[in-house]
XYZ file of C-alpha atoms in Angstrom:
397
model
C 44.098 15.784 -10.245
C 45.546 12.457 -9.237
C 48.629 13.984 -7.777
C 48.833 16.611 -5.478
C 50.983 19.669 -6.518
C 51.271 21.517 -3.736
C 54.671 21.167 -2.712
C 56.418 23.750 -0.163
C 58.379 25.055 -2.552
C 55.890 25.294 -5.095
C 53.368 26.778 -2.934
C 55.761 29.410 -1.305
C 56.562 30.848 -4.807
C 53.067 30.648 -5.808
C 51.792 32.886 -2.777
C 55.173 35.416 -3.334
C 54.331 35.702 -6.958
C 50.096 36.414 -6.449
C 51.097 39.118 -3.411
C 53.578 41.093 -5.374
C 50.672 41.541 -7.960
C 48.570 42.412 -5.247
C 51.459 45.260 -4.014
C 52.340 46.183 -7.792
C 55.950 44.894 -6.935
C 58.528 43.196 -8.787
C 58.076 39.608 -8.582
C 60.635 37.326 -6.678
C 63.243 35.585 -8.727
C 62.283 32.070 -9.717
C 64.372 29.587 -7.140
C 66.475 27.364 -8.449
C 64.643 23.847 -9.232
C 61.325 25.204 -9.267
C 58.993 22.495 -11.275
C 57.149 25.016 -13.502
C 55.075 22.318 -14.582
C 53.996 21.859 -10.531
C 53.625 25.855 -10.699
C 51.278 25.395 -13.117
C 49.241 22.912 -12.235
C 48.536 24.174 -8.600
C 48.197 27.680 -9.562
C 45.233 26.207 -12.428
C 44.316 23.585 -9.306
C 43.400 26.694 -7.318
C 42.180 29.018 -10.662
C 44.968 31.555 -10.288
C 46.795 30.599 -13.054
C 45.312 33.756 -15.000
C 46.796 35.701 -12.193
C 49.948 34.405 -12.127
C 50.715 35.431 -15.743
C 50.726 38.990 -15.311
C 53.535 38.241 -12.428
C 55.466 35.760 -14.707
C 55.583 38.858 -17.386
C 57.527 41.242 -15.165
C 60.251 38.652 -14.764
C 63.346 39.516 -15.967
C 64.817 37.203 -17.471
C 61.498 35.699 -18.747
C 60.733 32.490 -18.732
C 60.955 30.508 -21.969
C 57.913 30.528 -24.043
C 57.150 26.855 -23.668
C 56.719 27.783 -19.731
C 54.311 30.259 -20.194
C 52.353 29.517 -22.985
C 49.436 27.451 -20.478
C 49.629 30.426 -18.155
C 49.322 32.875 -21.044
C 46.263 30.563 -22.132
C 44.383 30.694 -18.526
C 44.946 34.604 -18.561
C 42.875 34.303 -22.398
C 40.312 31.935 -21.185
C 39.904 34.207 -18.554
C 39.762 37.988 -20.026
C 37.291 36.311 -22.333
C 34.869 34.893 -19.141
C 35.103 37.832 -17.307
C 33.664 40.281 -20.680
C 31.126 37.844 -21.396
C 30.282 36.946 -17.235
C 30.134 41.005 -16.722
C 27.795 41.450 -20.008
C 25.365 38.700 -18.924
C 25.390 39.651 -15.042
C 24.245 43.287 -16.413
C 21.263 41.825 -18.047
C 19.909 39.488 -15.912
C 20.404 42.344 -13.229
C 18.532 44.961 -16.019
C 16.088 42.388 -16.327
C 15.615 41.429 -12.415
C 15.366 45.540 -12.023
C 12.517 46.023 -14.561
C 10.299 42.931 -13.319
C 10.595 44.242 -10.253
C 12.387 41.492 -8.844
C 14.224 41.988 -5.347
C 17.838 40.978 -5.867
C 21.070 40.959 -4.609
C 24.587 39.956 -6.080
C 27.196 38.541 -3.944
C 30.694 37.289 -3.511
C 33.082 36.955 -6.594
C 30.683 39.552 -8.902
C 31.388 41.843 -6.000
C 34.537 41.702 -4.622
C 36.780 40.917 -8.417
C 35.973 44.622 -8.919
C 38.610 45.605 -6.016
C 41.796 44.103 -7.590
C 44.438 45.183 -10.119
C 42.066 44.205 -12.396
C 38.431 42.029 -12.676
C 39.447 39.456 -14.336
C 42.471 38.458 -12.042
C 39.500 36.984 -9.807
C 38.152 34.531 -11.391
C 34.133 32.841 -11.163
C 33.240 29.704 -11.702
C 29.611 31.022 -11.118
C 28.181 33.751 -10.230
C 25.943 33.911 -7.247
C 22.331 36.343 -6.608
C 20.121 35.890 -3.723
C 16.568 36.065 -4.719
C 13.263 36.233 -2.574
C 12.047 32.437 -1.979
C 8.692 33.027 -3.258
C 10.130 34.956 -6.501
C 12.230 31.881 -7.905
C 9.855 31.034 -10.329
C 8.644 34.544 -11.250
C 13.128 34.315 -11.469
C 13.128 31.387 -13.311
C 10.815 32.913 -16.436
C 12.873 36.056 -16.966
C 16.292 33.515 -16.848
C 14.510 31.145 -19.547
C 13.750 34.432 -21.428
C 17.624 35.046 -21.668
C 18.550 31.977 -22.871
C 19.197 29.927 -19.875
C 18.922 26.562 -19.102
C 17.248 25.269 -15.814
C 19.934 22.481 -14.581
C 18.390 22.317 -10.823
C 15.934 23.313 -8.540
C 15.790 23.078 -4.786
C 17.615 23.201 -2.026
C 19.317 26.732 -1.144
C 20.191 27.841 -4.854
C 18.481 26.761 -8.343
C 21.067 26.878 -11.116
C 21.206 28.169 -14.506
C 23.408 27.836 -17.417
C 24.225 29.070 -21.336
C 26.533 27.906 -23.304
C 29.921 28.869 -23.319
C 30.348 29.484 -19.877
C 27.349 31.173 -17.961
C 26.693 29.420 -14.718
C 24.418 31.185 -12.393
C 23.006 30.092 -8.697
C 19.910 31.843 -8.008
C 20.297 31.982 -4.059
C 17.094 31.518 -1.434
C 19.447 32.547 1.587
C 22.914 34.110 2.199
C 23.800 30.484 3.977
C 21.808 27.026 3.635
C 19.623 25.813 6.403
C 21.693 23.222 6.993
C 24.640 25.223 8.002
C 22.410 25.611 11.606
C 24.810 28.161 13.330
C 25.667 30.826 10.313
C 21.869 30.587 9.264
C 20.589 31.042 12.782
C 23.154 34.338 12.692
C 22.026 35.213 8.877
C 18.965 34.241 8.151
C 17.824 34.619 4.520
C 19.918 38.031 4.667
C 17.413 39.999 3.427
C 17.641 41.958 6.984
C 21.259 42.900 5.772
C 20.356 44.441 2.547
C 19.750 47.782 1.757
C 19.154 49.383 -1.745
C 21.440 50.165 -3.937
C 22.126 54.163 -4.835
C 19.089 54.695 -8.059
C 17.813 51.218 -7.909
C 14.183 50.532 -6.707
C 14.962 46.402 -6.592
C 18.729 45.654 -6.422
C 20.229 45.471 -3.249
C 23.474 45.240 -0.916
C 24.935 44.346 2.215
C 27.122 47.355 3.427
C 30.869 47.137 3.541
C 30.930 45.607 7.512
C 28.439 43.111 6.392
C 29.999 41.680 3.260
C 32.770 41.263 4.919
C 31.644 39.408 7.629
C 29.531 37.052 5.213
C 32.877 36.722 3.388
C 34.435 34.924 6.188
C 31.500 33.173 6.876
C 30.902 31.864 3.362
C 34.796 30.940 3.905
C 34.345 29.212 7.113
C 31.856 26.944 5.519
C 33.711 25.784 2.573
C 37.031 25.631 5.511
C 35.016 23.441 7.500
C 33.534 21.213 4.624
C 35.746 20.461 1.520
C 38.374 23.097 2.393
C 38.662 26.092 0.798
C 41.918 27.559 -1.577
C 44.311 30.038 -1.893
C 41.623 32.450 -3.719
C 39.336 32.678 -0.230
C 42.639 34.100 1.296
C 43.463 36.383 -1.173
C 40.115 37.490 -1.015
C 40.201 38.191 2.608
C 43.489 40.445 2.445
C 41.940 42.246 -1.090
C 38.855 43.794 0.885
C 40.293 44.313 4.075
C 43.442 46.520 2.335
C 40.818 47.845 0.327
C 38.348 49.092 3.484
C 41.274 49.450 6.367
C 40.138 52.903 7.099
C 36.771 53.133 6.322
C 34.971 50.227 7.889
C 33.531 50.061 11.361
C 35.488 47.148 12.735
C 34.316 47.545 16.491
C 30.275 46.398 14.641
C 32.582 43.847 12.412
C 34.541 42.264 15.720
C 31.648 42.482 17.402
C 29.290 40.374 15.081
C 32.351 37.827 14.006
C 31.945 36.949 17.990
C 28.248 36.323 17.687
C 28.301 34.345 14.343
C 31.067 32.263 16.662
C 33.904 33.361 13.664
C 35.633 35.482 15.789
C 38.645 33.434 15.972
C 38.511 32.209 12.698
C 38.393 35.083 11.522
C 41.238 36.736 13.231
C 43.604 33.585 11.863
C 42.339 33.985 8.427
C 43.178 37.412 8.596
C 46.656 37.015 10.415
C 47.221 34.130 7.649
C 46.540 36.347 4.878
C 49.337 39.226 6.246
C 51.998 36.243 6.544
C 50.884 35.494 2.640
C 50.520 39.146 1.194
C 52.122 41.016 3.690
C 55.548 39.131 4.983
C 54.229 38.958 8.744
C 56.491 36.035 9.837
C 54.665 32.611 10.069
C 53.976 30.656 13.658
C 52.967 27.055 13.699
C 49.350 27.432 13.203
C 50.151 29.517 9.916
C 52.306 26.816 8.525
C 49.631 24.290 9.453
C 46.858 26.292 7.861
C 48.961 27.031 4.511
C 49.722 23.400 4.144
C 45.848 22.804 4.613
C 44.407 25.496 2.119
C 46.796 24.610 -0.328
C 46.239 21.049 -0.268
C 42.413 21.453 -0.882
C 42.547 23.086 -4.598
C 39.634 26.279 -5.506
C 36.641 24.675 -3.782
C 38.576 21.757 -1.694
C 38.702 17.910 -2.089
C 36.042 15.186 -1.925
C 37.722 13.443 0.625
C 37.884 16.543 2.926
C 34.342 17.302 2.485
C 33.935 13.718 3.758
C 36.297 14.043 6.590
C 33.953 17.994 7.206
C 30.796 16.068 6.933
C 32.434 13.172 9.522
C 33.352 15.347 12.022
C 30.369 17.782 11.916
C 27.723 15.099 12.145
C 29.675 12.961 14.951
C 28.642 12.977 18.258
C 30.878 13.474 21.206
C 30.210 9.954 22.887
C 30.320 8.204 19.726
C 33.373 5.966 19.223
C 34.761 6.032 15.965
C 33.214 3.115 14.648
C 29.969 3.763 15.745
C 30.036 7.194 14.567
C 31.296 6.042 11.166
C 28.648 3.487 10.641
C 26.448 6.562 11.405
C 27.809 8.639 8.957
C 27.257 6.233 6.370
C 23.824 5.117 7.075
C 23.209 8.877 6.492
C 24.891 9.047 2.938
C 22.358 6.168 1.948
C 19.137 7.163 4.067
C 19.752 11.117 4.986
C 17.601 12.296 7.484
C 14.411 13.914 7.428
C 15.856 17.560 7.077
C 17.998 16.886 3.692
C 14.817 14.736 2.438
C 12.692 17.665 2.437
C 14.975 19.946 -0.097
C 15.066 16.868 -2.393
C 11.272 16.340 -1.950
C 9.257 19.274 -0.105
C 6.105 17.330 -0.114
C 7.316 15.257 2.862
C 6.804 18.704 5.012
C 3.289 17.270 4.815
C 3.816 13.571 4.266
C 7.021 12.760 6.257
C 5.565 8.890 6.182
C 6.594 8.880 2.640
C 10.249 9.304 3.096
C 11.238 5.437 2.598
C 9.472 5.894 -0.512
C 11.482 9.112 -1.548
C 14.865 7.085 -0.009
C 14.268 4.084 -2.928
C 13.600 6.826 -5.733
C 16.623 9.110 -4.730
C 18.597 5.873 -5.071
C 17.464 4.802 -8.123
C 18.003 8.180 -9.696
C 21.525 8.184 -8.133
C 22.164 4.312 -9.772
C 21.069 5.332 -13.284
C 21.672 8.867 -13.518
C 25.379 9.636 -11.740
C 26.291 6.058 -10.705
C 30.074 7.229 -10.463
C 29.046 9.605 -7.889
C 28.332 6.097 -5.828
C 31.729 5.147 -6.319
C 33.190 8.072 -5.372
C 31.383 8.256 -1.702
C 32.383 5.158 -1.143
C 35.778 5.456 -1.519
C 35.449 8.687 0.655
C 34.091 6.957 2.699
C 36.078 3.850 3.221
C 39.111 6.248 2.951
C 38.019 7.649 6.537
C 40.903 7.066 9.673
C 40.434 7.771 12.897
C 43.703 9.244 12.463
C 42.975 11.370 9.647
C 39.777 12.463 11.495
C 41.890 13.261 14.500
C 44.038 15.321 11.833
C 41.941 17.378 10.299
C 39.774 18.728 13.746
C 43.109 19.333 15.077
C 43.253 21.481 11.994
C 39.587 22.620 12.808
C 40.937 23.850 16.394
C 43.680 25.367 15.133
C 41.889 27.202 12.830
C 39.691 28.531 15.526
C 36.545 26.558 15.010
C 35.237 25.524 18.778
């Protein structure tokens, strides 16, 4: 999207419009001067467009025709992903059970069961963690089904099938390289208990999900950004559990994954959106933030995330952003080894593996070249000083 739609007003209406379908209210009147065309694009920017519809619907007057035909579209598109998504999940689930293959299904497959209706959450994939050393015994029963392998390594492999199947096989809840959540997580397999007449499908328990929901959150926050959907999502489970969750274990465990504060903004963010708790300046500056980054955030935030996670406190700016992009061209040993996993044994080999990953890079995505070095380029020391400001505000140490 080469321009930015997420004007105040916009944004404001958007939010007011996705909580009163939420609440089952009547929707807010459309103001005055509202760009529907703006409307649109940031409510598709951040995949609530489908959403929105069923809001649009219960205005009275309605809205001309012309206005909601792409809205009316996106809530099609959508009914039709989340029948075909749902039939699909159930078989590679069926199948997973009678291979005995230990599973688990997370996130959006979860969680789009507890609003108004599933497909008002929409997936753009649909994650499963699977045992490590199972992937491959994984990977025969998704060929079997029809899937395509379009990656292996690295925390997830990924599947696909035409129209719009796109599954992410998962090794652990959180990649290595997220040090801190994985050093609290783990693989998650110590999280997971069986599911109620199952002998190989498994779940986290309500206080658990819910803390990996913020933490899968905090990740995309601190990379990319994240959008108005990881909000929603927050308010959704916690209305939905209020009374029946243990949130002394929850609070407790948010402090040792260090998301306790995080956490309680997110939450306190989510009651200004959905719940009309009056906004303070940190609110404001985290709304302007989330709905700046689109569904899964921008390229040049996850640039800015990347920045400021890998710099070094005595670094000076320049220094540290010479650094950073030595490591887009040469990563280090660590990000090697889920390209390559042979270097675990030959590390000497990893100039070798530097020239190949290049080469592929060069002939087989050379825009994705262009596009880290613009990032990369487009990096300030003021908008670095921006967005951990942002960071700190947020609650991130």
């Amino acid at each position: 999207m080469k321009e930015n739609p997420a004007r105040p007003m916009v944004g404001s209406y958007l939010i007011a419009l996705l909580a009163s379908i939420l609440k089952g209210e009547s929707p807010p009147p459309l103001p005055a001067g509202l760009p529907m065309d703006k409307l649109y694009q940031l409510a598709a920017w951040h995949h609530v467009a489908n959403m929105a519809y069923y809001g649009l619907l219960k205005l009275d007057p309605l809205p001309p025709e012309s206005i909601l035909k792409s809205f009316k579209q996106a809530r099609s598109k959508a009914l039709a992903k989340e029948v075909r998504q749902e039939f699909e999940v159930q078989q590679i689930l069926a199948a997973f059970e009678e291979k005995q293959l230990k599973h688990m299904p997370l996130k959006g497959f979860i969680i789009k069961h507890l609003y108004p209706q599933p497909d008002m959450r929409l997936m753009a994939d649909v994650d499963i963690l699977v045992e490590a050393d199972k992937l491959k015994a994984a990977r025969e029963i998704m060929l079997t089904l029809g899937y395509t392998s379009v990656h292996e390594g690295g925390n997830h492999d990924v599947y696909h099938k035409m129209p719009v199947m796109n599954i992410e096989l998962h090794r652990a809840l959180i990649a290595e390289s997220y040090h801190d959540l994985y050093a609290y997580f783990g693989t998650g397999w110590q999280r997971a208990a069986l599911q109620a007449g199952k002998n190989y499908s498994y779940e986290m328990s309500g206080e658990d999900f819910y803390i990996y929901l913020l933490a899968h959150m905090a990740k995309h926050y601190r990379g990319g950004g994240t959008g108005i959907r990881s909000v929603m999502d927050v308010w959704v489970y916690k209305k939905h559990y209020q009374d029946s969750l243990d949130w002394d274990y929850i609070r407790s465990e948010l402090a040792k994954a260090g998301l306790d504060d995080f956490a309680q903004n997110m939450e306190g963010l989510s009651e200004c959106w959905f719940d009309g708790r009056e906004m303070n300046e940190h609110d404001q500056t985290m709304t302007a933030f989330v709905l700046s980054n689109g569904t899964y955030g921008t390229a040049q935030n996850a640039a800015l995330g990347k920045f400021i996670k890998t710099r070094k406190a005595d670094d000076s700016f320049r220094v540290a952003k010479l650094k950073y992009t030595l490591g887009i061209f040469f990563p280090n040993k660590e990000h090697m080894t889920i390209l390559f996993p042979f270097l675990k044994k030959l590390p000497f080999l990893i100039p070798l593996c530097w020239i190949v990953r290049g080469l592929k890079t060069i002939i087989l995505r050379p825009a994705n070249i262009k596009h880290r070095i613009r990032n990369t380029v487009s990096l300030t020391e003021t908008n670095s000083a921006q967005r951990e400001k942002i960071q700190r505000q947020s609650g991130f140490k």
